XYZ file of C-alpha atoms in Angstrom:
476
model
C 77.711 70.365 115.652
C 80.001 70.672 112.637
C 81.705 67.556 111.339
C 84.675 69.615 110.213
C 87.764 69.572 112.281
C 90.056 72.604 112.820
C 91.802 71.930 109.585
C 88.611 72.374 107.624
C 87.855 68.766 106.850
C 86.568 65.835 108.874
C 89.582 64.567 110.873
C 89.748 61.321 108.934
C 89.725 63.125 105.661
C 92.419 65.514 106.863
C 94.557 62.604 107.937
C 93.963 60.851 104.661
C 95.021 63.980 102.736
C 98.379 64.114 104.531
C 98.836 60.344 104.075
C 98.214 60.528 100.381
C 100.548 63.481 100.134
C 103.321 61.621 101.892
C 102.917 58.765 99.413
C 103.309 61.279 96.617
C 106.465 62.669 98.215
C 107.880 59.136 98.527
C 107.284 58.581 94.821
C 108.992 61.851 94.073
C 112.069 60.882 96.116
C 112.232 57.447 94.446
C 112.158 59.114 91.061
C 114.942 61.498 92.066
C 117.155 58.584 93.046
C 116.463 56.943 89.616
C 117.904 59.864 87.726
C 121.504 59.267 86.675
C 124.044 61.350 88.669
C 125.336 63.017 85.490
C 121.835 64.009 84.272
C 120.020 67.207 85.185
C 117.032 66.808 87.415
C 113.797 67.850 85.700
C 110.108 67.459 86.141
C 108.328 64.636 84.314
C 105.354 66.904 83.557
C 103.125 66.734 80.456
C 101.797 70.251 80.730
C 103.324 73.692 81.214
C 102.468 77.316 81.118
C 105.977 78.284 80.018
C 106.407 79.770 76.587
C 110.100 79.193 76.019
C 111.429 76.107 74.204
C 113.363 73.502 76.156
C 116.072 71.183 75.027
C 115.062 67.570 74.788
C 116.427 64.959 77.182
C 116.242 61.221 77.392
C 116.823 61.102 81.149
C 113.927 60.228 83.418
C 112.195 63.028 85.254
C 110.760 63.628 88.703
C 107.475 61.903 89.293
C 105.158 64.619 90.602
C 101.882 62.755 89.945
C 101.156 62.462 93.650
C 101.528 66.178 94.312
C 98.438 67.497 92.648
C 95.864 67.886 95.478
C 94.816 70.255 98.191
C 95.885 68.516 101.377
C 93.832 70.402 103.952
C 91.902 73.665 104.431
C 91.621 75.450 107.818
C 88.617 77.812 107.436
C 89.118 79.394 110.897
C 92.777 80.246 110.388
C 92.089 80.926 106.655
C 95.025 78.766 105.541
C 95.444 75.787 103.202
C 98.130 73.141 102.864
C 98.589 72.484 99.145
C 100.708 70.106 97.185
C 103.093 71.907 94.840
C 101.660 70.732 91.524
C 98.005 71.535 92.408
C 96.422 73.741 89.788
C 94.651 76.921 90.787
C 91.547 75.481 89.242
C 91.549 72.632 91.797
C 92.678 74.925 94.615
C 89.848 77.399 94.005
C 87.357 74.594 93.659
C 88.276 73.422 97.085
C 88.380 76.804 98.909
C 85.350 78.552 97.417
C 82.813 76.281 99.239
C 84.278 77.777 102.457
C 83.853 81.305 101.133
C 87.641 81.576 100.793
C 90.141 82.097 97.945
C 93.903 82.441 97.602
C 95.023 86.056 98.028
C 96.114 86.130 94.370
C 94.626 83.798 91.761
C 96.565 83.917 88.446
C 94.356 84.155 85.424
C 94.787 80.654 83.854
C 93.290 77.518 85.403
C 96.220 75.192 84.964
C 98.884 77.404 86.557
C 100.053 75.496 89.550
C 100.576 76.954 93.029
C 104.212 75.838 93.018
C 104.716 77.289 89.567
C 103.251 80.698 90.541
C 105.484 80.929 93.564
C 108.735 79.841 91.932
C 107.894 81.685 88.616
C 105.785 84.530 89.892
C 102.136 85.207 89.196
C 99.810 88.171 89.290
C 96.135 89.163 89.119
C 93.673 91.956 89.908
C 94.112 91.624 93.660
C 97.870 92.292 93.355
C 97.439 96.055 93.993
C 96.440 95.116 97.574
C 97.757 91.511 98.024
C 101.045 91.613 96.172
C 102.238 88.427 94.458
C 101.455 84.735 95.206
C 104.708 84.054 97.104
C 103.887 86.756 99.655
C 100.944 84.729 100.995
C 103.119 81.639 101.619
C 103.629 80.802 105.300
C 105.916 77.782 104.822
C 107.129 75.680 101.952
C 108.569 72.169 101.612
C 111.238 72.061 98.888
C 112.936 69.176 97.187
C 116.445 70.615 96.773
C 118.981 69.804 94.141
C 120.757 67.758 96.814
C 117.715 65.429 97.012
C 116.582 66.553 100.447
C 113.127 67.764 101.511
C 113.531 70.866 103.662
C 110.900 73.189 105.157
C 111.538 76.892 104.596
C 109.836 79.660 106.530
C 110.300 83.375 106.737
C 112.334 83.260 109.961
C 113.573 79.683 110.144
C 116.855 77.909 109.411
C 116.148 78.083 105.646
C 114.902 81.638 105.487
C 117.451 82.336 102.764
C 115.719 79.791 100.531
C 112.266 81.118 101.507
C 113.354 84.501 100.245
C 115.277 83.290 97.213
C 112.742 80.746 95.959
C 110.472 83.259 94.119
C 111.637 83.682 90.472
C 114.108 80.744 90.702
C 112.042 78.591 88.228
C 112.962 75.283 89.713
C 116.729 75.948 89.669
C 116.927 75.839 93.498
C 114.462 73.046 93.972
C 110.789 72.118 93.570
C 108.004 72.774 96.064
C 106.224 69.718 97.371
C 103.897 71.469 99.849
C 102.985 75.077 100.489
C 101.008 76.465 103.360
C 99.309 79.668 102.231
C 96.993 82.352 103.487
C 93.435 82.540 102.186
C 91.006 85.515 102.219
C 87.223 85.724 102.650
C 85.348 86.339 99.408
C 81.717 87.170 98.645
C 79.619 85.200 96.112
C 79.614 87.939 93.475
C 81.781 90.627 91.926
C 80.206 93.897 90.793
C 82.188 95.391 87.905
C 82.652 98.891 86.507
C 84.468 99.423 83.218
C 85.862 102.939 82.985
C 86.893 104.218 79.577
C 89.867 106.543 78.966
C 90.865 108.368 75.832
C 94.343 109.301 77.134
C 96.867 106.935 78.627
C 98.190 109.475 81.078
C 94.677 110.002 82.466
C 94.397 106.232 82.883
C 97.754 106.167 84.631
C 96.713 108.895 87.088
C 93.365 107.281 87.738
C 95.060 103.910 88.470
C 97.335 105.561 90.988
C 94.470 107.279 92.658
C 92.445 104.068 92.924
C 95.441 102.288 94.503
C 95.900 105.048 97.026
C 92.189 105.266 97.986
C 91.114 101.647 97.405
C 87.997 103.279 95.928
C 86.717 105.209 92.936
C 83.875 107.704 92.817
C 82.844 106.713 96.370
C 82.694 102.952 95.715
C 85.180 100.433 97.139
C 87.549 98.682 94.739
C 88.625 95.084 95.528
C 89.904 94.083 92.085
C 91.744 96.223 89.553
C 93.145 95.580 86.053
C 92.842 97.149 82.670
C 93.015 96.755 78.934
C 94.567 98.974 76.247
C 93.069 98.527 72.734
C 94.643 101.702 71.210
C 96.262 104.859 72.459
C 92.858 106.583 72.690
C 90.808 103.583 73.831
C 91.722 102.030 77.152
C 89.828 100.817 80.163
C 90.163 100.081 83.886
C 88.021 97.229 85.228
C 87.092 97.848 88.825
C 85.607 95.001 90.861
C 83.797 95.046 94.188
C 82.932 91.983 96.195
C 79.206 91.705 97.063
C 76.736 89.289 98.460
C 73.770 90.994 96.826
C 71.856 88.486 94.713
C 70.992 89.314 91.143
C 71.610 88.379 87.505
C 75.110 87.583 86.401
C 76.800 87.452 83.005
C 78.277 84.341 81.445
C 81.433 84.562 79.286
C 81.978 80.872 78.850
C 79.597 80.641 75.854
C 79.158 82.917 72.898
C 79.885 86.154 74.746
C 83.543 87.127 75.122
C 84.689 88.907 78.293
C 87.237 91.349 76.941
C 84.829 92.523 74.293
C 82.271 93.218 76.997
C 84.604 95.842 78.492
C 84.389 98.155 75.488
C 81.808 100.998 75.406
C 81.501 104.587 74.274
C 79.733 106.095 77.227
C 81.226 108.666 79.562
C 79.640 106.680 82.430
C 81.014 103.385 83.614
C 79.643 100.229 82.023
C 78.430 97.901 84.809
C 78.438 94.134 84.934
C 78.211 91.295 87.482
C 79.846 87.878 87.695
C 79.823 85.091 90.216
C 83.108 85.013 92.104
C 84.005 81.739 90.389
C 83.417 83.166 86.915
C 85.238 86.378 87.825
C 88.348 84.495 88.861
C 88.337 82.614 85.549
C 87.011 85.447 83.297
C 90.174 85.411 81.256
C 90.670 81.673 80.925
C 87.842 80.900 78.446
C 89.560 82.878 75.687
C 93.059 82.963 77.154
C 92.520 86.678 77.396
C 92.111 87.412 73.669
C 94.515 84.845 72.290
C 91.793 82.375 71.226
C 91.113 84.603 68.239
C 94.281 83.156 66.666
C 92.481 79.817 66.427
C 89.272 81.213 65.023
C 87.511 80.621 68.328
C 86.078 84.154 68.466
C 84.467 83.844 65.013
C 80.762 83.296 65.918
C 80.353 80.821 63.070
C 83.195 78.713 64.465
C 82.612 79.339 68.097
C 79.154 77.934 68.229
C 80.615 74.572 67.127
C 83.785 74.792 69.259
C 83.163 72.275 72.111
C 82.807 74.160 75.392
C 85.224 71.933 77.208
C 87.920 73.118 74.796
C 87.219 76.805 75.348
C 90.036 77.048 77.943
C 93.639 78.102 78.064
C 94.996 74.572 78.507
C 93.621 73.501 75.122
C 94.893 76.607 73.385
C 98.273 75.930 74.887
C 98.308 72.500 73.247
C 97.641 74.182 69.875
C 100.501 76.483 70.512
C 102.775 73.572 71.393
C 101.889 71.909 68.062
C 102.743 75.136 66.223
C 106.136 75.288 68.032
C 106.850 71.656 67.192
C 105.890 71.792 63.546
C 106.289 75.511 62.699
C 102.750 75.553 61.305
C 102.431 79.305 61.493
C 105.645 80.022 59.646
C 104.738 77.471 56.988
C 101.408 79.275 56.400
C 103.236 82.650 56.233
C 105.625 81.277 53.737
C 102.848 80.070 51.470
C 101.611 83.643 51.394
C 105.099 85.031 50.628
C 105.559 86.433 54.164
C 108.569 86.181 56.424
C 108.508 84.084 59.629
C 107.030 85.738 62.697
C 108.781 86.446 65.997
C 106.887 85.326 69.063
C 106.427 88.217 71.500
C 104.806 86.686 74.552
C 105.851 88.612 77.644
C 104.778 90.198 80.923
C 106.830 93.111 82.136
C 106.623 95.462 85.130
C 107.426 99.136 85.174
C 106.937 101.698 87.991
C 103.414 103.116 87.637
C 104.713 106.507 86.654
C 106.260 104.945 83.526
C 103.138 103.065 82.495
C 102.109 105.532 79.765
C 105.728 105.968 78.638
C 106.112 102.236 77.990
C 102.658 101.708 76.436
C 103.005 104.713 74.040
C 106.416 103.351 72.994
C 105.089 99.846 72.628
C 102.105 100.896 70.481
C 104.489 102.815 68.165
C 107.130 100.070 67.824
C 105.430 96.749 68.337
C 102.284 95.995 66.321
C 100.382 94.033 69.040
C 97.038 94.776 70.673
C 95.230 94.545 73.002
C 97.531 94.938 76.026
C 96.764 93.922 79.575
C 97.455 96.129 82.611
C 97.675 94.903 86.213
C 99.056 97.041 89.013
C 100.852 95.597 92.032
C 102.437 96.585 95.301
C 104.479 94.186 97.462
C 102.771 93.384 100.771
C 106.132 92.757 102.333
C 107.686 95.938 103.641
C 110.566 94.313 105.493
C 114.042 95.008 104.179
C 115.019 97.114 101.150
C 114.248 94.413 98.603
C 112.853 91.349 100.350
C 112.699 88.967 97.336
C 116.261 89.214 95.883
C 115.782 87.334 92.574
C 113.013 89.701 91.499
C 113.881 92.914 93.341
C 110.789 95.090 93.358
C 110.912 97.910 95.854
C 108.549 97.769 98.850
C 106.236 100.723 99.018
C 106.478 101.366 95.243
C 103.641 100.697 92.858
C 104.393 98.870 89.587
C 102.166 97.962 86.667
C 102.440 94.584 84.951
C 101.969 94.990 81.244
C 101.135 91.824 79.266
C 101.249 91.254 75.529
C 100.979 87.927 73.789
C 101.274 87.537 69.997
C 103.821 87.536 67.192
C 105.247 90.136 64.859
C 106.798 89.853 61.386
C 110.562 89.420 61.353
C 112.759 91.807 59.398
C 115.541 90.479 57.161
C 119.018 91.325 58.581
C 117.780 91.841 62.156
C 119.138 89.605 64.880
C 117.054 86.782 66.341
C 114.511 88.141 68.793
C 114.886 91.784 67.592
C 111.473 92.883 69.011
C 112.035 91.081 72.331
C 115.498 92.575 72.609
C 114.068 96.044 72.047
C 111.456 95.408 74.756
C 114.108 94.217 77.217
C 116.137 97.412 76.594
C 113.105 99.665 77.110
C 111.998 97.922 80.277
C 115.491 98.288 81.763
C 115.599 101.947 80.701
C 112.327 102.503 82.669
C 113.602 100.768 85.814
C 111.356 97.789 85.211
C 111.588 93.995 85.177
C 110.608 91.176 82.827
C 109.112 87.838 83.769
C 111.138 84.801 82.684
C 108.434 82.360 81.595
C 109.054 83.186 77.919
C 111.910 83.992 75.547
C 114.803 86.118 76.952
C 117.848 87.441 75.183
C 119.997 89.082 77.903
C 123.760 88.447 77.950
C 125.074 86.630 80.959
C 126.394 89.698 82.808
C 123.222 91.722 82.312
C 121.062 88.808 83.323
C 123.082 88.268 86.529
C 122.812 91.959 87.429
C 119.012 91.842 86.960
C 118.082 88.486 88.468
C 120.875 87.084 90.704
C 120.418 89.499 93.653
C 124.095 90.257 93.910
C 125.688 87.138 95.335
C 122.470 85.766 96.654
C 121.712 83.273 93.885
C 125.256 81.804 93.801
C 125.150 81.337 97.587
C 121.778 79.593 97.367
C 123.018 77.259 94.553
C 126.101 76.301 96.599
C 123.960 75.538 99.679
C 120.950 73.773 98.141
C 122.305 72.366 94.900
C 126.035 71.778 95.607
C 126.485 69.232 92.802
C 124.558 71.303 90.197
C 121.968 68.651 89.684
C 119.527 71.403 88.646
C 120.070 73.825 85.770
C 121.069 77.334 86.649
C 118.702 80.183 85.979
C 120.511 81.637 82.974
C 120.826 78.266 81.272
C 117.147 77.668 81.771
C 115.687 81.126 81.072
C 117.932 82.379 78.280
C 119.810 79.393 76.839
C 116.602 77.255 76.871
C 118.400 74.169 78.179
């Protein structure tokens, strides 16, 4: 007889999980009450996966230290109760022993579940599972008014449930989320398909999404990489329980380099499900090269525990604080560089249009591609603050680097050009990094008509939380 209760843990352990969680919520509420009434409410959080600067403040922040654990897993119902500040690294470590995983696991280990829901997240299951907030069944939110409310799709606070995604903590902070899980097999069999033409890649991607298969073989995971206009790849993954050798990209071998090949036939590979989910984290996609970590002579001495996105992020934070990169460029007689760290989405039929423009205008490579379709088909645009159309396929395009500035150009010239092109192609831009929209344009894109204002009045009547424009564009 199993010792596990219905909630996936021994009953005592389950009860202990909820008891510990309540203690964390109590600390959170106490910290809220300690913040002066005239100060904005913020998180007291040491780490972040945001790439925009924030104004400094001397006011105390919210204590979220007790909201970092998986509370309970129900393997029969395939659900989990998870504290809002739990990282996906810890969430996956808890669910995989049950043969389960979140429906979408963003690429970087220290992204939190609450962060992915309020700020959006994406990965190679998004062409079939949508975005992380679509697998949320209910969510407890600390509102700007200092209340903990439970929001569900059809309950009293359904407006907040719908408006919470892409609100970035300006409507409240999640303390607990109940999410769906899906069954996963122990391994992922990979096929890397090379394309010499971006429009052929675009067409193949659309076909795979329609058929959920390619060349007679099922596709469970789908993303891609563009190196140049005539060298791009789709990486197709299939879950399998077939035992066999697996690759390891946490050592000297680098995952994104393993994708490249010259053959007309697919290049095949295999990873454990754990290593597949975190295949991008070791080198932060390809961004570790900026720190020399991809140089074999350096890499062999780079401590393995520091080959992860969270450590590279700390190096980036130091560069932001002390302008190290600009000082090095100045010593070589070069202008400062503009940070271009963005994820955008365009309808799939505009993928090649955008990428061809980007490769001409913005000297950054490689580029990541990740298709998505909303699971939710209710309503015309069910998530008003990030209004993707149900039934329409989009492609997330990610690029993360810096470009030289040009004297006489306005601040953020490259980012502004990208914003203009994305809007021209009926796309959207994520708000985790620098944004340069004027207030009217931003409101038209991200406020869902009058939805955002209504939500602010109901759940943050005294404006204790920053508004979305102040946070995303004005960097307050």
